[in-house]
mmCIF file with all atom_site columns, C-alpha atoms in Angstrom:
data_model
loop_
_atom_site.group_PDB
_atom_site.id
_atom_site.type_symbol
_atom_site.label_atom_id
_atom_site.label_alt_id
_atom_site.label_comp_id
_atom_site.label_asym_id
_atom_site.label_entity_id
_atom_site.label_seq_id
_atom_site.pdbx_PDB_ins_code
_atom_site.Cartn_x
_atom_site.Cartn_y
_atom_site.Cartn_z
_atom_site.occupancy
_atom_site.B_iso_or_equiv
_atom_site.pdbx_formal_charge
_atom_site.auth_seq_id
_atom_site.auth_comp_id
_atom_site.auth_asym_id
_atom_site.auth_atom_id
_atom_site.pdbx_PDB_model_num
ATOM 1   C CA . MET I 1 1   ? -11.332 -38.353 -19.392 1.00 90.00 ? 1   MET I CA 1
ATOM 2   C CA . GLN I 1 2   ? -8.460  -36.172 -17.309 1.00 94.00 ? 2   GLN I CA 1
ATOM 3   C CA . ILE I 1 3   ? -7.166  -35.484 -13.880 1.00 96.00 ? 3   ILE I CA 1
ATOM 4   C CA . GLU I 1 4   ? -8.933  -32.907 -12.950 1.00 96.00 ? 4   GLU I CA 1
ATOM 5   C CA . LYS I 1 5   ? -8.657  -30.800 -9.372  1.00 97.00 ? 5   LYS I CA 1
ATOM 6   C CA . GLN I 1 6   ? -11.398 -31.769 -6.785  1.00 97.00 ? 6   GLN I CA 1
ATOM 7   C CA . PHE I 1 7   ? -12.428 -29.456 -3.814  1.00 98.00 ? 7   PHE I CA 1
ATOM 8   C CA . SER I 1 8   ? -13.051 -30.506 -0.728  1.00 97.00 ? 8   SER I CA 1
ATOM 9   C CA . VAL I 1 9   ? -15.018 -27.939 1.779   1.00 96.00 ? 9   VAL I CA 1
ATOM 10  C CA . PHE I 1 10  ? -15.113 -29.620 5.177   1.00 95.00 ? 10  PHE I CA 1
ATOM 11  C CA . LEU I 1 11  ? -18.946 -27.867 6.580   1.00 93.00 ? 11  LEU I CA 1
ATOM 12  C CA . ILE I 1 12  ? -20.613 -27.408 9.927   1.00 90.00 ? 12  ILE I CA 1
ATOM 13  C CA . ASN I 1 13  ? -23.915 -29.016 9.888   1.00 86.00 ? 13  ASN I CA 1
ATOM 14  C CA . ARG I 1 14  ? -26.410 -25.995 10.312  1.00 87.00 ? 14  ARG I CA 1
ATOM 15  C CA . PRO I 1 15  ? -28.574 -24.507 8.305   1.00 88.00 ? 15  PRO I CA 1
ATOM 16  C CA . GLY I 1 16  ? -27.610 -22.181 5.780   1.00 91.00 ? 16  GLY I CA 1
ATOM 17  C CA . ILE I 1 17  ? -24.067 -23.107 5.669   1.00 89.00 ? 17  ILE I CA 1
ATOM 18  C CA . LEU I 1 18  ? -24.097 -25.077 2.190   1.00 91.00 ? 18  LEU I CA 1
ATOM 19  C CA . ALA I 1 19  ? -26.112 -22.523 0.625   1.00 93.00 ? 19  ALA I CA 1
ATOM 20  C CA . ARG I 1 20  ? -23.664 -20.102 1.432   1.00 92.00 ? 20  ARG I CA 1
ATOM 21  C CA . VAL I 1 21  ? -20.819 -22.184 -0.317  1.00 93.00 ? 21  VAL I CA 1
ATOM 22  C CA . THR I 1 22  ? -22.881 -23.118 -2.900  1.00 94.00 ? 22  THR I CA 1
ATOM 23  C CA . GLY I 1 23  ? -23.469 -19.644 -3.812  1.00 95.00 ? 23  GLY I CA 1
ATOM 24  C CA . ALA I 1 24  ? -20.686 -17.643 -3.663  1.00 95.00 ? 24  ALA I CA 1
ATOM 25  C CA . LEU I 1 25  ? -19.612 -20.182 -6.833  1.00 96.00 ? 25  LEU I CA 1
ATOM 26  C CA . ALA I 1 26  ? -22.856 -18.674 -8.045  1.00 96.00 ? 26  ALA I CA 1
ATOM 27  C CA . GLU I 1 27  ? -22.025 -15.373 -7.567  1.00 96.00 ? 27  GLU I CA 1
ATOM 28  C CA . ASN I 1 28  ? -18.470 -16.123 -8.678  1.00 95.00 ? 28  ASN I CA 1
ATOM 29  C CA . ASN I 1 29  ? -19.715 -18.155 -11.883 1.00 96.00 ? 29  ASN I CA 1
ATOM 30  C CA . VAL I 1 30  ? -18.207 -20.938 -10.969 1.00 96.00 ? 30  VAL I CA 1
ATOM 31  C CA . ASN I 1 31  ? -19.968 -24.071 -12.624 1.00 94.00 ? 31  ASN I CA 1
ATOM 32  C CA . VAL I 1 32  ? -19.886 -27.210 -11.004 1.00 93.00 ? 32  VAL I CA 1
ATOM 33  C CA . LEU I 1 33  ? -19.477 -30.466 -13.000 1.00 91.00 ? 33  LEU I CA 1
ATOM 34  C CA . ALA I 1 34  ? -20.013 -32.742 -9.828  1.00 93.00 ? 34  ALA I CA 1
ATOM 35  C CA . LEU I 1 35  ? -20.554 -31.867 -6.897  1.00 94.00 ? 35  LEU I CA 1
ATOM 36  C CA . SER I 1 36  ? -21.310 -34.603 -3.716  1.00 95.00 ? 36  SER I CA 1
ATOM 37  C CA . LEU I 1 37  ? -22.066 -33.732 0.109   1.00 93.00 ? 37  LEU I CA 1
ATOM 38  C CA . SER I 1 38  ? -21.890 -36.750 2.813   1.00 91.00 ? 38  SER I CA 1
ATOM 39  C CA . ASP I 1 39  ? -22.425 -36.345 6.548   1.00 86.00 ? 39  ASP I CA 1
ATOM 40  C CA . SER I 1 40  ? -20.985 -37.475 9.681   1.00 81.00 ? 40  SER I CA 1
ATOM 41  C CA . GLY I 1 41  ? -22.978 -35.811 11.994  1.00 79.00 ? 41  GLY I CA 1
ATOM 42  C CA . GLU I 1 42  ? -21.497 -32.406 12.924  1.00 83.00 ? 42  GLU I CA 1
ATOM 43  C CA . HIS I 1 43  ? -20.027 -31.891 9.642   1.00 89.00 ? 43  HIS I CA 1
ATOM 44  C CA . GLY I 1 44  ? -20.550 -32.791 6.669   1.00 92.00 ? 44  GLY I CA 1
ATOM 45  C CA . VAL I 1 45  ? -17.858 -33.371 3.258   1.00 95.00 ? 45  VAL I CA 1
ATOM 46  C CA . LEU I 1 46  ? -19.023 -31.130 -0.043  1.00 95.00 ? 46  LEU I CA 1
ATOM 47  C CA . ARG I 1 47  ? -16.728 -32.681 -2.351  1.00 96.00 ? 47  ARG I CA 1
ATOM 48  C CA . LEU I 1 48  ? -16.730 -30.414 -5.829  1.00 95.00 ? 48  LEU I CA 1
ATOM 49  C CA . VAL I 1 49  ? -15.240 -30.532 -9.314  1.00 96.00 ? 49  VAL I CA 1
ATOM 50  C CA . CYS I 1 50  ? -15.690 -27.235 -10.867 1.00 95.00 ? 50  CYS I CA 1
ATOM 51  C CA . GLN I 1 51  ? -15.737 -26.255 -14.713 1.00 93.00 ? 51  GLN I CA 1
ATOM 52  C CA . ASP I 1 52  ? -13.103 -23.009 -13.620 1.00 95.00 ? 52  ASP I CA 1
ATOM 53  C CA . VAL I 1 53  ? -10.247 -24.575 -10.663 1.00 97.00 ? 53  VAL I CA 1
ATOM 54  C CA . ASP I 1 54  ? -8.648  -21.088 -10.290 1.00 97.00 ? 54  ASP I CA 1
ATOM 55  C CA . LYS I 1 55  ? -11.692 -19.227 -9.972  1.00 97.00 ? 55  LYS I CA 1
ATOM 56  C CA . ALA I 1 56  ? -12.949 -21.107 -7.977  1.00 97.00 ? 56  ALA I CA 1
ATOM 57  C CA . ARG I 1 57  ? -9.861  -21.972 -5.751  1.00 96.00 ? 57  ARG I CA 1
ATOM 58  C CA . GLU I 1 58  ? -10.509 -17.754 -5.487  1.00 96.00 ? 58  GLU I CA 1
ATOM 59  C CA . CYS I 1 59  ? -13.476 -17.837 -4.159  1.00 95.00 ? 59  CYS I CA 1
ATOM 60  C CA . LEU I 1 60  ? -13.199 -20.217 -1.538  1.00 95.00 ? 60  LEU I CA 1
ATOM 61  C CA . THR I 1 61  ? -10.229 -18.980 -0.552  1.00 94.00 ? 61  THR I CA 1
ATOM 62  C CA . GLU I 1 62  ? -12.211 -15.785 0.276   1.00 92.00 ? 62  GLU I CA 1
ATOM 63  C CA . THR I 1 63  ? -15.456 -17.466 1.468   1.00 88.00 ? 63  THR I CA 1
ATOM 64  C CA . HIS I 1 64  ? -14.396 -20.206 3.401   1.00 85.00 ? 64  HIS I CA 1
ATOM 65  C CA . ASP I 1 65  ? -11.437 -21.493 5.810   1.00 83.00 ? 65  ASP I CA 1
ATOM 66  C CA . ARG I 1 66  ? -11.755 -25.649 5.654   1.00 92.00 ? 66  ARG I CA 1
ATOM 67  C CA . TRP I 1 67  ? -11.148 -26.400 2.382   1.00 96.00 ? 67  TRP I CA 1
ATOM 68  C CA . THR I 1 68  ? -8.959  -28.693 0.697   1.00 96.00 ? 68  THR I CA 1
ATOM 69  C CA . GLU I 1 69  ? -7.711  -29.403 -2.677  1.00 96.00 ? 69  GLU I CA 1
ATOM 70  C CA . THR I 1 70  ? -6.598  -33.661 -4.581  1.00 97.00 ? 70  THR I CA 1
ATOM 71  C CA . ASP I 1 71  ? -6.019  -34.972 -7.825  1.00 97.00 ? 71  ASP I CA 1
ATOM 72  C CA . VAL I 1 72  ? -9.477  -36.947 -9.029  1.00 97.00 ? 72  VAL I CA 1
ATOM 73  C CA . LEU I 1 73  ? -9.854  -38.794 -12.256 1.00 96.00 ? 73  LEU I CA 1
ATOM 74  C CA . VAL I 1 74  ? -12.866 -37.421 -14.155 1.00 95.00 ? 74  VAL I CA 1
ATOM 75  C CA . MET I 1 75  ? -14.744 -38.515 -17.479 1.00 92.00 ? 75  MET I CA 1
ATOM 76  C CA . PRO I 1 76  ? -17.709 -38.494 -19.233 1.00 92.00 ? 76  PRO I CA 1
ATOM 77  C CA . ILE I 1 77  ? -19.994 -41.340 -19.031 1.00 91.00 ? 77  ILE I CA 1
ATOM 78  C CA . ASN I 1 78  ? -23.405 -42.179 -20.218 1.00 88.00 ? 78  ASN I CA 1
ATOM 79  C CA . ASN I 1 79  ? -26.224 -42.183 -17.885 1.00 86.00 ? 79  ASN I CA 1
ATOM 80  C CA . THR I 1 80  ? -27.162 -45.865 -19.081 1.00 87.00 ? 80  THR I CA 1
ATOM 81  C CA . PRO I 1 81  ? -28.227 -48.726 -16.138 1.00 90.00 ? 81  PRO I CA 1
ATOM 82  C CA . GLY I 1 82  ? -24.528 -50.263 -15.792 1.00 92.00 ? 82  GLY I CA 1
ATOM 83  C CA . ALA I 1 83  ? -22.367 -47.735 -17.124 1.00 91.00 ? 83  ALA I CA 1
ATOM 84  C CA . PHE I 1 84  ? -21.068 -47.055 -14.068 1.00 91.00 ? 84  PHE I CA 1
ATOM 85  C CA . ALA I 1 85  ? -20.495 -50.219 -13.101 1.00 94.00 ? 85  ALA I CA 1
ATOM 86  C CA . VAL I 1 86  ? -18.825 -51.549 -16.005 1.00 94.00 ? 86  VAL I CA 1
ATOM 87  C CA . LEU I 1 87  ? -16.055 -48.783 -14.866 1.00 93.00 ? 87  LEU I CA 1
ATOM 88  C CA . ALA I 1 88  ? -15.994 -49.524 -11.057 1.00 94.00 ? 88  ALA I CA 1
ATOM 89  C CA . LYS I 1 89  ? -15.511 -53.263 -12.293 1.00 95.00 ? 89  LYS I CA 1
ATOM 90  C CA . LYS I 1 90  ? -12.974 -52.550 -14.982 1.00 95.00 ? 90  LYS I CA 1
ATOM 91  C CA . LEU I 1 91  ? -10.815 -50.940 -11.906 1.00 95.00 ? 91  LEU I CA 1
ATOM 92  C CA . THR I 1 92  ? -11.687 -53.439 -9.634  1.00 94.00 ? 92  THR I CA 1
ATOM 93  C CA . ASP I 1 93  ? -10.806 -56.544 -11.602 1.00 96.00 ? 93  ASP I CA 1
ATOM 94  C CA . SER I 1 94  ? -7.198  -54.633 -12.305 1.00 95.00 ? 94  SER I CA 1
ATOM 95  C CA . GLY I 1 95  ? -6.726  -54.272 -8.696  1.00 95.00 ? 95  GLY I CA 1
ATOM 96  C CA . MET I 1 96  ? -6.651  -50.865 -8.452  1.00 94.00 ? 96  MET I CA 1
ATOM 97  C CA . ASP I 1 97  ? -8.820  -49.650 -4.885  1.00 92.00 ? 97  ASP I CA 1
ATOM 98  C CA . ILE I 1 98  ? -11.455 -47.249 -5.330  1.00 95.00 ? 98  ILE I CA 1
ATOM 99  C CA . THR I 1 99  ? -11.386 -44.949 -2.712  1.00 95.00 ? 99  THR I CA 1
ATOM 100 C CA . TYR I 1 100 ? -14.303 -43.332 -3.046  1.00 94.00 ? 100 TYR I CA 1
ATOM 101 C CA . ALA I 1 101 ? -16.643 -41.863 -6.714  1.00 94.00 ? 101 ALA I CA 1
ATOM 102 C CA . PHE I 1 102 ? -19.305 -40.014 -7.108  1.00 91.00 ? 102 PHE I CA 1
ATOM 103 C CA . PHE I 1 103 ? -21.276 -38.709 -10.536 1.00 86.00 ? 103 PHE I CA 1
ATOM 104 C CA . SER I 1 104 ? -23.337 -35.351 -11.851 1.00 85.00 ? 104 SER I CA 1
ATOM 105 C CA . ALA I 1 105 ? -26.998 -36.256 -13.441 1.00 76.00 ? 105 ALA I CA 1
ATOM 106 C CA . ALA I 1 106 ? -27.761 -36.142 -16.290 1.00 74.00 ? 106 ALA I CA 1
ATOM 107 C CA . GLY I 1 107 ? -31.380 -37.286 -18.527 1.00 70.00 ? 107 GLY I CA 1
ATOM 108 C CA . ASP I 1 108 ? -31.621 -41.324 -20.153 1.00 70.00 ? 108 ASP I CA 1
ATOM 109 C CA . GLY I 1 109 ? -29.029 -41.501 -22.799 1.00 68.00 ? 109 GLY I CA 1
ATOM 110 C CA . LYS I 1 110 ? -27.109 -38.508 -21.839 1.00 78.00 ? 110 LYS I CA 1
ATOM 111 C CA . ASP I 1 111 ? -23.570 -38.194 -20.797 1.00 84.00 ? 111 ASP I CA 1
ATOM 112 C CA . THR I 1 112 ? -22.932 -37.552 -17.480 1.00 87.00 ? 112 THR I CA 1
ATOM 113 C CA . THR I 1 113 ? -20.412 -36.770 -15.370 1.00 89.00 ? 113 THR I CA 1
ATOM 114 C CA . ALA I 1 114 ? -18.000 -39.194 -13.408 1.00 90.00 ? 114 ALA I CA 1
ATOM 115 C CA . VAL I 1 115 ? -15.332 -38.913 -10.859 1.00 93.00 ? 115 VAL I CA 1
ATOM 116 C CA . PHE I 1 116 ? -13.132 -41.610 -9.194  1.00 94.00 ? 116 PHE I CA 1
ATOM 117 C CA . LYS I 1 117 ? -10.734 -40.979 -6.391  1.00 95.00 ? 117 LYS I CA 1
ATOM 118 C CA . ILE I 1 118 ? -7.777  -43.637 -6.744  1.00 94.00 ? 118 ILE I CA 1
ATOM 119 C CA . LYS I 1 119 ? -4.433  -44.012 -5.763  1.00 92.00 ? 119 LYS I CA 1
ATOM 120 C CA . ASP I 1 120 ? -2.727  -44.473 -8.337  1.00 93.00 ? 120 ASP I CA 1
ATOM 121 C CA . LEU I 1 121 ? -4.609  -42.074 -11.319 1.00 95.00 ? 121 LEU I CA 1
ATOM 122 C CA . ASP I 1 122 ? -2.556  -42.044 -13.661 1.00 94.00 ? 122 ASP I CA 1
ATOM 123 C CA . ALA I 1 123 ? -2.630  -46.276 -13.910 1.00 95.00 ? 123 ALA I CA 1
ATOM 124 C CA . ALA I 1 124 ? -6.565  -45.783 -14.066 1.00 95.00 ? 124 ALA I CA 1
ATOM 125 C CA . LYS I 1 125 ? -6.570  -43.693 -16.661 1.00 94.00 ? 125 LYS I CA 1
ATOM 126 C CA . ALA I 1 126 ? -4.240  -45.501 -18.805 1.00 94.00 ? 126 ALA I CA 1
ATOM 127 C CA . LEU I 1 127 ? -5.978  -48.613 -17.709 1.00 94.00 ? 127 LEU I CA 1
ATOM 128 C CA . LEU I 1 128 ? -9.589  -46.486 -18.887 1.00 92.00 ? 128 LEU I CA 1
ATOM 129 C CA . GLU I 1 129 ? -8.468  -45.285 -22.026 1.00 91.00 ? 129 GLU I CA 1
ATOM 130 C CA . GLY I 1 130 ? -6.922  -48.638 -23.186 1.00 83.00 ? 130 GLY I CA 1
#
């Protein structure tokens, strides 16, 4: 479990924009560990956690003009029913507000990557590691 950088890329909802951004990452050999895309009408937010943060930052700087980065809590969890719910409950039972969360996909019983945006990341990390 680590605190990692997440990139939020702001996209205009037009055909090909998502493919262009993710294609540029692929061309630069940037491995995406977790991805979330949300829609808000005319715009979308693509959230990415990448294996090589520096290379991802460089690629986004060269290929897209509207993105930010923030710290998130990233952790492996087993892809079994309820595994994510247990973590969410533990955080909220301790009074921590989860701003948003998402996870990657994996085969049954295999590890997946969970991402949490929480105000106090250090406290959340300590709680879940304890």
